[in-house]
Coordinates of C-alpha atoms in Angstrom, one line a residue:
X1 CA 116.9 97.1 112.3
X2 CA 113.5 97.8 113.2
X3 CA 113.2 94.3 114.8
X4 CA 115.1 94.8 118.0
X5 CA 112.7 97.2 119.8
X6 CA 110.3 95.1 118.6
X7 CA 111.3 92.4 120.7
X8 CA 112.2 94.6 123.4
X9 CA 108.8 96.0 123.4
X10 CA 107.5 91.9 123.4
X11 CA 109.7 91.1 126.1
X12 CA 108.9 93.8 128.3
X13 CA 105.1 93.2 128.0
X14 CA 105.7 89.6 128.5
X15 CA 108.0 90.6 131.6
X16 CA 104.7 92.7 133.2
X17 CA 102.1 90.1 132.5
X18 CA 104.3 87.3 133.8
X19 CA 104.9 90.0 137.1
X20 CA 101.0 90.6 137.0
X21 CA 100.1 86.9 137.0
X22 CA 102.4 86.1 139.7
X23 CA 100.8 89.2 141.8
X24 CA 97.3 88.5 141.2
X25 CA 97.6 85.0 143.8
X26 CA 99.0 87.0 146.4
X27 CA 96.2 89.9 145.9
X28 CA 93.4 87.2 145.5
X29 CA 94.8 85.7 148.9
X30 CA 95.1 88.4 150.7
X31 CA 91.1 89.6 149.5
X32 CA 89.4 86.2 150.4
X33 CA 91.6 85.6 153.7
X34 CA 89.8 88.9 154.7
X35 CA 86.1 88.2 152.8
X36 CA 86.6 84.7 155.2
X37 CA 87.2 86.5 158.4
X38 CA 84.8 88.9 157.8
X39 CA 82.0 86.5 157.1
X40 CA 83.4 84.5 160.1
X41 CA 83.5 87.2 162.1
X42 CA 79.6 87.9 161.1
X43 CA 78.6 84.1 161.7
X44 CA 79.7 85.1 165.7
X45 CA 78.4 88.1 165.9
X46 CA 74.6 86.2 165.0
X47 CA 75.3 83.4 166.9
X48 CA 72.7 82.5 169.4
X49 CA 74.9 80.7 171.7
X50 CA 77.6 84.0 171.4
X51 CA 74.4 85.9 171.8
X52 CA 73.4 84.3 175.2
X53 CA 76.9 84.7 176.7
X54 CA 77.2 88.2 176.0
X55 CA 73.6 89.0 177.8
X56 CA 74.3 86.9 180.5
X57 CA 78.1 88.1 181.0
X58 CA 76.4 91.6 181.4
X59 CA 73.5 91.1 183.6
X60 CA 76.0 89.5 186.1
X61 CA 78.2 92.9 185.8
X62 CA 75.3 94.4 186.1
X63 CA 74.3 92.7 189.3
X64 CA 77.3 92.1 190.7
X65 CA 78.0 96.0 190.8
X66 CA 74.8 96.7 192.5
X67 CA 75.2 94.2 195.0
X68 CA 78.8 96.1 195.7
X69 CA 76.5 99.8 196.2
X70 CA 76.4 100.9 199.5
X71 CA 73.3 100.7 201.6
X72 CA 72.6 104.1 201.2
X73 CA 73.0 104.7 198.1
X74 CA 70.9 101.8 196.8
X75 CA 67.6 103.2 199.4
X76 CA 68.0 106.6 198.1
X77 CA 67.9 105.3 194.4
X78 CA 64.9 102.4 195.7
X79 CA 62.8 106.2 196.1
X80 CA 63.2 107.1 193.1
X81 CA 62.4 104.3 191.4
X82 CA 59.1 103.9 193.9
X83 CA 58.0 107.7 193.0
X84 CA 58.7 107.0 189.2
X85 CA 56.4 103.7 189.4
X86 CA 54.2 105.4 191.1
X87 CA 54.1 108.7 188.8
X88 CA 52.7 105.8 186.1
X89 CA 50.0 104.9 188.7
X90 CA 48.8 108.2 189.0
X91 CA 48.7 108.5 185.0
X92 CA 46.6 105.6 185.4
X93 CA 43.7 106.9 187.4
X94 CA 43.8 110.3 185.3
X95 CA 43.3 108.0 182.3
X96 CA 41.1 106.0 184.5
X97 CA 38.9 108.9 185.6
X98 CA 38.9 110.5 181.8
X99 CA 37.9 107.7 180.1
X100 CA 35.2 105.4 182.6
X101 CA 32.2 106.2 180.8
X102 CA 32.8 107.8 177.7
X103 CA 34.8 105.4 175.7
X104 CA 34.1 101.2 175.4
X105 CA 35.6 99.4 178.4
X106 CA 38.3 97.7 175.9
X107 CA 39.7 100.9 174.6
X108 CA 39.9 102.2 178.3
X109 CA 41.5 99.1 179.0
X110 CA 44.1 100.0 176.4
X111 CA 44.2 103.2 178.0
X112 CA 44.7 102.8 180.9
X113 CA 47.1 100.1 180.7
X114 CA 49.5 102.5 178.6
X115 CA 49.8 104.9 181.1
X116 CA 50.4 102.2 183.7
X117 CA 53.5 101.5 181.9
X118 CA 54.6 104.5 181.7
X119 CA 55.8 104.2 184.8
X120 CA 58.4 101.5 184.1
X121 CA 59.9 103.2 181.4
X122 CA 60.6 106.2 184.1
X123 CA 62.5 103.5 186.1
X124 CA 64.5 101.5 183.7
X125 CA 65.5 104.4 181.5
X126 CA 66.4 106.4 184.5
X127 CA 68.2 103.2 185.9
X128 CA 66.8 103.2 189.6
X129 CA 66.6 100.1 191.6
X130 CA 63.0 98.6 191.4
X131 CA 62.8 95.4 193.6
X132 CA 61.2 93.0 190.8
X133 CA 64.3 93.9 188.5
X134 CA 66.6 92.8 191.0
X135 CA 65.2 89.4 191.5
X136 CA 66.8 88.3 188.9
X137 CA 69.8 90.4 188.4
X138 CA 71.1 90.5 191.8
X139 CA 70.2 86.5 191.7
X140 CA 72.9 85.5 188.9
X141 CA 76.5 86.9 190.6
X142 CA 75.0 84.6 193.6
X143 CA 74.4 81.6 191.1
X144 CA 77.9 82.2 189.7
X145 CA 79.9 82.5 193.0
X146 CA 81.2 85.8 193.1
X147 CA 78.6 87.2 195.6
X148 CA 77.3 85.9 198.8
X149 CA 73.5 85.0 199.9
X150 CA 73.6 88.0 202.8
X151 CA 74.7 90.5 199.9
X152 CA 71.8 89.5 198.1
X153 CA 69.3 90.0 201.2
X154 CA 70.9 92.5 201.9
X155 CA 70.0 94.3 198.4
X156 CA 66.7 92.8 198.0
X157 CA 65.9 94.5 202.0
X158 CA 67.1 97.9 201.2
X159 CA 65.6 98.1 197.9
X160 CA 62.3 96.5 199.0
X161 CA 62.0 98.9 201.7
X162 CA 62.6 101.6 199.5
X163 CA 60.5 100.8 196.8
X164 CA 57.3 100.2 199.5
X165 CA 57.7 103.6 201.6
X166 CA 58.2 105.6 198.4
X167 CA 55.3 104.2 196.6
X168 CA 53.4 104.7 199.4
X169 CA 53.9 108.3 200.0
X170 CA 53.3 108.6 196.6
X171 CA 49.6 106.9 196.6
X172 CA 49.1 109.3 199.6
X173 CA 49.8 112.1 197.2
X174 CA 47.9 110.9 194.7
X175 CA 44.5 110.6 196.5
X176 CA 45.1 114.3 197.9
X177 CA 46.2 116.0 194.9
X178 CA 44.0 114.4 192.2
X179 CA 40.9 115.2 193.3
X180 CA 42.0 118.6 194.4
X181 CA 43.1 119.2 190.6
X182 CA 40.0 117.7 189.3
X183 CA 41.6 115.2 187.4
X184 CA 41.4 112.5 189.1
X185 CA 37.2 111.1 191.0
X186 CA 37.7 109.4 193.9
X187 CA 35.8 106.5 192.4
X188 CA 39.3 105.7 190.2
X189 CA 41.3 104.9 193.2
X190 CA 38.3 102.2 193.9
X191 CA 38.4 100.8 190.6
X192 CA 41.3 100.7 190.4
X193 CA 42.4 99.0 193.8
X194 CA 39.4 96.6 193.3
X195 CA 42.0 95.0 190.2
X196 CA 44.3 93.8 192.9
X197 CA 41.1 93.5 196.4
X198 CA 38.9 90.7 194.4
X199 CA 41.7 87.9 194.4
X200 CA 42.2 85.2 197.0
X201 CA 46.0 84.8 198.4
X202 CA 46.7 82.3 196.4
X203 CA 45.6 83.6 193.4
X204 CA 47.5 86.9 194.1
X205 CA 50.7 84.1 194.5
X206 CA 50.6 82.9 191.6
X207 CA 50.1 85.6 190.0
X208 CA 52.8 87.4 191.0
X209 CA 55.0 84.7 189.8
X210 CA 54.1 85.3 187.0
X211 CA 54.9 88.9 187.3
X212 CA 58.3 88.3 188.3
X213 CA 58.8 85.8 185.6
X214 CA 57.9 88.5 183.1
X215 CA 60.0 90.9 184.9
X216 CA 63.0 88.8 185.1
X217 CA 62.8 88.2 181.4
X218 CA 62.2 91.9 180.9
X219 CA 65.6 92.4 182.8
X220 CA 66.9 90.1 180.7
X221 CA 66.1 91.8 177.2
X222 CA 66.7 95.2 178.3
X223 CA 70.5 94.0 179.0
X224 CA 70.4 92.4 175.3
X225 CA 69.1 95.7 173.5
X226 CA 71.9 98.2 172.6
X227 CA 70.0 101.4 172.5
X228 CA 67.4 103.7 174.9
X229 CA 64.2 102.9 172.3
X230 CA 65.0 99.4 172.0
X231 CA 65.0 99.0 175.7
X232 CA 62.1 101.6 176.0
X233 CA 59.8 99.1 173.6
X234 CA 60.2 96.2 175.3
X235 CA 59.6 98.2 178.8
X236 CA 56.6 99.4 177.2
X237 CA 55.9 95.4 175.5
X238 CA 56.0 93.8 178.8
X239 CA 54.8 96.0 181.2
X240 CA 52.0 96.5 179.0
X241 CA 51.2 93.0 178.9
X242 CA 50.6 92.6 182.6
X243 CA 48.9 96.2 182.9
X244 CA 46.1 95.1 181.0
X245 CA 46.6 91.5 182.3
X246 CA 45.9 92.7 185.7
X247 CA 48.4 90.8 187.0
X248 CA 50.0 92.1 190.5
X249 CA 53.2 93.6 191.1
X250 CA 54.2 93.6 194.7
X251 CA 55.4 97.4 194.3
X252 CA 53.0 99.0 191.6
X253 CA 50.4 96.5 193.4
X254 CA 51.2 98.9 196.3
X255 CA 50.2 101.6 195.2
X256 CA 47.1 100.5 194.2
X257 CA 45.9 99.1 197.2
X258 CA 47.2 102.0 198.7
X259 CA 45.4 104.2 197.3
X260 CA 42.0 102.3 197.9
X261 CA 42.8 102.1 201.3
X262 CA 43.8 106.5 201.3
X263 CA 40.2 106.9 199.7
X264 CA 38.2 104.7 201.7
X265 CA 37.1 102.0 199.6
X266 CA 36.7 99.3 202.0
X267 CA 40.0 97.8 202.0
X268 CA 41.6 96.4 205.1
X269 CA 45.1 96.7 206.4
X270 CA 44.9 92.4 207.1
X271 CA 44.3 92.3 203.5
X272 CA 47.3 94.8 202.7
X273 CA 49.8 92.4 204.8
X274 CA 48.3 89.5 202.8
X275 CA 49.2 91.5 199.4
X276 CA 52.9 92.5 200.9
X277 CA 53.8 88.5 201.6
X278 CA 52.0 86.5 198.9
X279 CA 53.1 89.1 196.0
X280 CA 56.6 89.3 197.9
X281 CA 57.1 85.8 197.6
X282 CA 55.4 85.0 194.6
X283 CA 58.1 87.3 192.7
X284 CA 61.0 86.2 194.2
X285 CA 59.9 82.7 193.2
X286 CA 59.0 83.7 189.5
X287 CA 62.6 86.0 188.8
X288 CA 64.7 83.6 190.4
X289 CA 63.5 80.2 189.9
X290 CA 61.9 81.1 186.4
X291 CA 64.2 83.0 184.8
X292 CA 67.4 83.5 187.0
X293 CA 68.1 79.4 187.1
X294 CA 66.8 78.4 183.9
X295 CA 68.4 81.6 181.6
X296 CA 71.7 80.9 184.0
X297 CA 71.2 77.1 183.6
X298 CA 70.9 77.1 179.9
X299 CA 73.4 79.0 179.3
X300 CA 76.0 77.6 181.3
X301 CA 75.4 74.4 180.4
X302 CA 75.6 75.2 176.6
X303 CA 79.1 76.6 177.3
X304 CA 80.0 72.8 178.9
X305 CA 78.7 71.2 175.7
X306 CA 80.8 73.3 173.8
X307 CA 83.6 72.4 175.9
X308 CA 83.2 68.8 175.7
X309 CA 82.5 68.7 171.9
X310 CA 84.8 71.4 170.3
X311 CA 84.5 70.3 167.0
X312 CA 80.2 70.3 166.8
X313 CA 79.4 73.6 165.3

């Protein structure tokens, strides 16, 4: 008698396991066909090839929208940028004048060259139109066909123009107010210009290739990092970099040789139009050519390899 719920019993745990078994390949399906896409979703989200298309998709968003800015609005937001670049330049000959003589010449270096970035982290942060950024930016929607060449000279004009009349009004500022607030000696603005006056033409060329190289890959990185202090140490990186390279920059370059020219140092106004056009050209040349074709290029042309060989990974 007592056999019968026995087997019941037996039967019904036999029932459950075999209903377990046959659940458990359904649940272990279900778990790694999500651990795989998960892990293959990971893989894209590293990949350097993914990585490159996502910068350059938004740098030509990005420049494609500011070609599409009215006039206006892109010379008002050139000022700002030109006072903001120029705020930095006026850090610079505070720290310039606070430092000359009491502290080694490589830690005033240093110094100096921090506050003279300080200015660029104004501008990019508060997202106003400096000419060297656009070199490249405005560049690629050209190099990808949705914008013309007369938008482009059209933006690189207005914001040009901005950038030069605010940074010059600003270097006027400068050499009036510093010395009135005894912060600034009038022997800064000297030194300071003479980092830009002692080079030939060509040399300032060249070196302002270099400059917009380095700005065109700053652009570059500041449209890869997600976040305001990510972007704000690479400003800081870069700019750094040709602070205390001494390297020209056709509008923060302007306001140095501006402001030897305000305070008297010697410096001519043939050598300022000599600045204007080699450093002008020079950084057109190094944010187009060296960064806008060859980031473009490489790109594009990794997105036809993977076209042409689908199955390569």
């Amino acid at each position: 008698m007592s056999t019968q719920p026995t087997d019941r019993n037996d039967r019904g745990a036999t029932n459950a396991d075999a209903d377990a078994a046959s659940a458990d390949p359904i649940d272990v399906t279900d778990s790694d066909t999500a651990s795989t896409g998960a892990a293959n979703a990971d893989a894209e989200s590293v990949s350097p090839s993914t990585s490159s298309e996502t910068i350059l998709s938004r740098t030509i968003e990005e420049g494609f929208s500011e070609l599409e800015r009215p006039s206006d609005g892109l010379f008002l937001s050139a000022l700002a940028a030109g006072l903001e670049l120029g705020t930095g330049l006026f850090f610079m000959a505070i720290v310039w004048t606070y430092t000359t003589g009491i502290y080694a010449e490589p830690t005033r270096e240093f110094a100096v060259a921090l506050a003279y970035a300080s200015g660029y982290v104004f501008v990019v942060l508060g997202r106003t139109e400096l000419f060297t950024e656009h070199t490249t930016l405005a560049s690629l929607p050209v190099l990808d066909g949705q914008a013309s060449l007369s938008e482009l000279g059209r933006l690189w004009t207005v914001v040009y123009v901005g950038n030069i009349v605010s940074t010059a009004a600003l270097a006027g500022f400068a050499v009036v107010l510093g010395p009135a607030l005894g912060v600034v000696k009038p022997t800064a603005f000297t030194g300071i210009a003479k980092l830009i006056t002692v080079h030939s033409p060509w040399v300032l060329f060249v070196g302002a290739v270099f400059t917009g190289w380095l700005m065109g890959l700053l652009a570059w990185l500041v449209a890869a990092a997600e976040n305001d202090g990510a972007r704000a140490f690479l400003v800081v990186l870069i700019t750094f970099g040709i602070g205390i390279s001494h390297l020209p920059h056709p509008i923060a370059g302007n306001v140095k040789v501006l402001m030897g020219l305000f305070a008297g140092s010697g410096v001519s106004i043939t050598f300022y139009g000599v600045f204007l056009a080699t450093t002008l050209v020079g950084s057109v040349v190094g944010g187009t050519v060296f960064v806008a074709l060859l980031k473009y290029g490489h790109v594009v042309r990794g997105e036809s390899d993977r076209d042409v060989t689908p199955g390569r990974s």
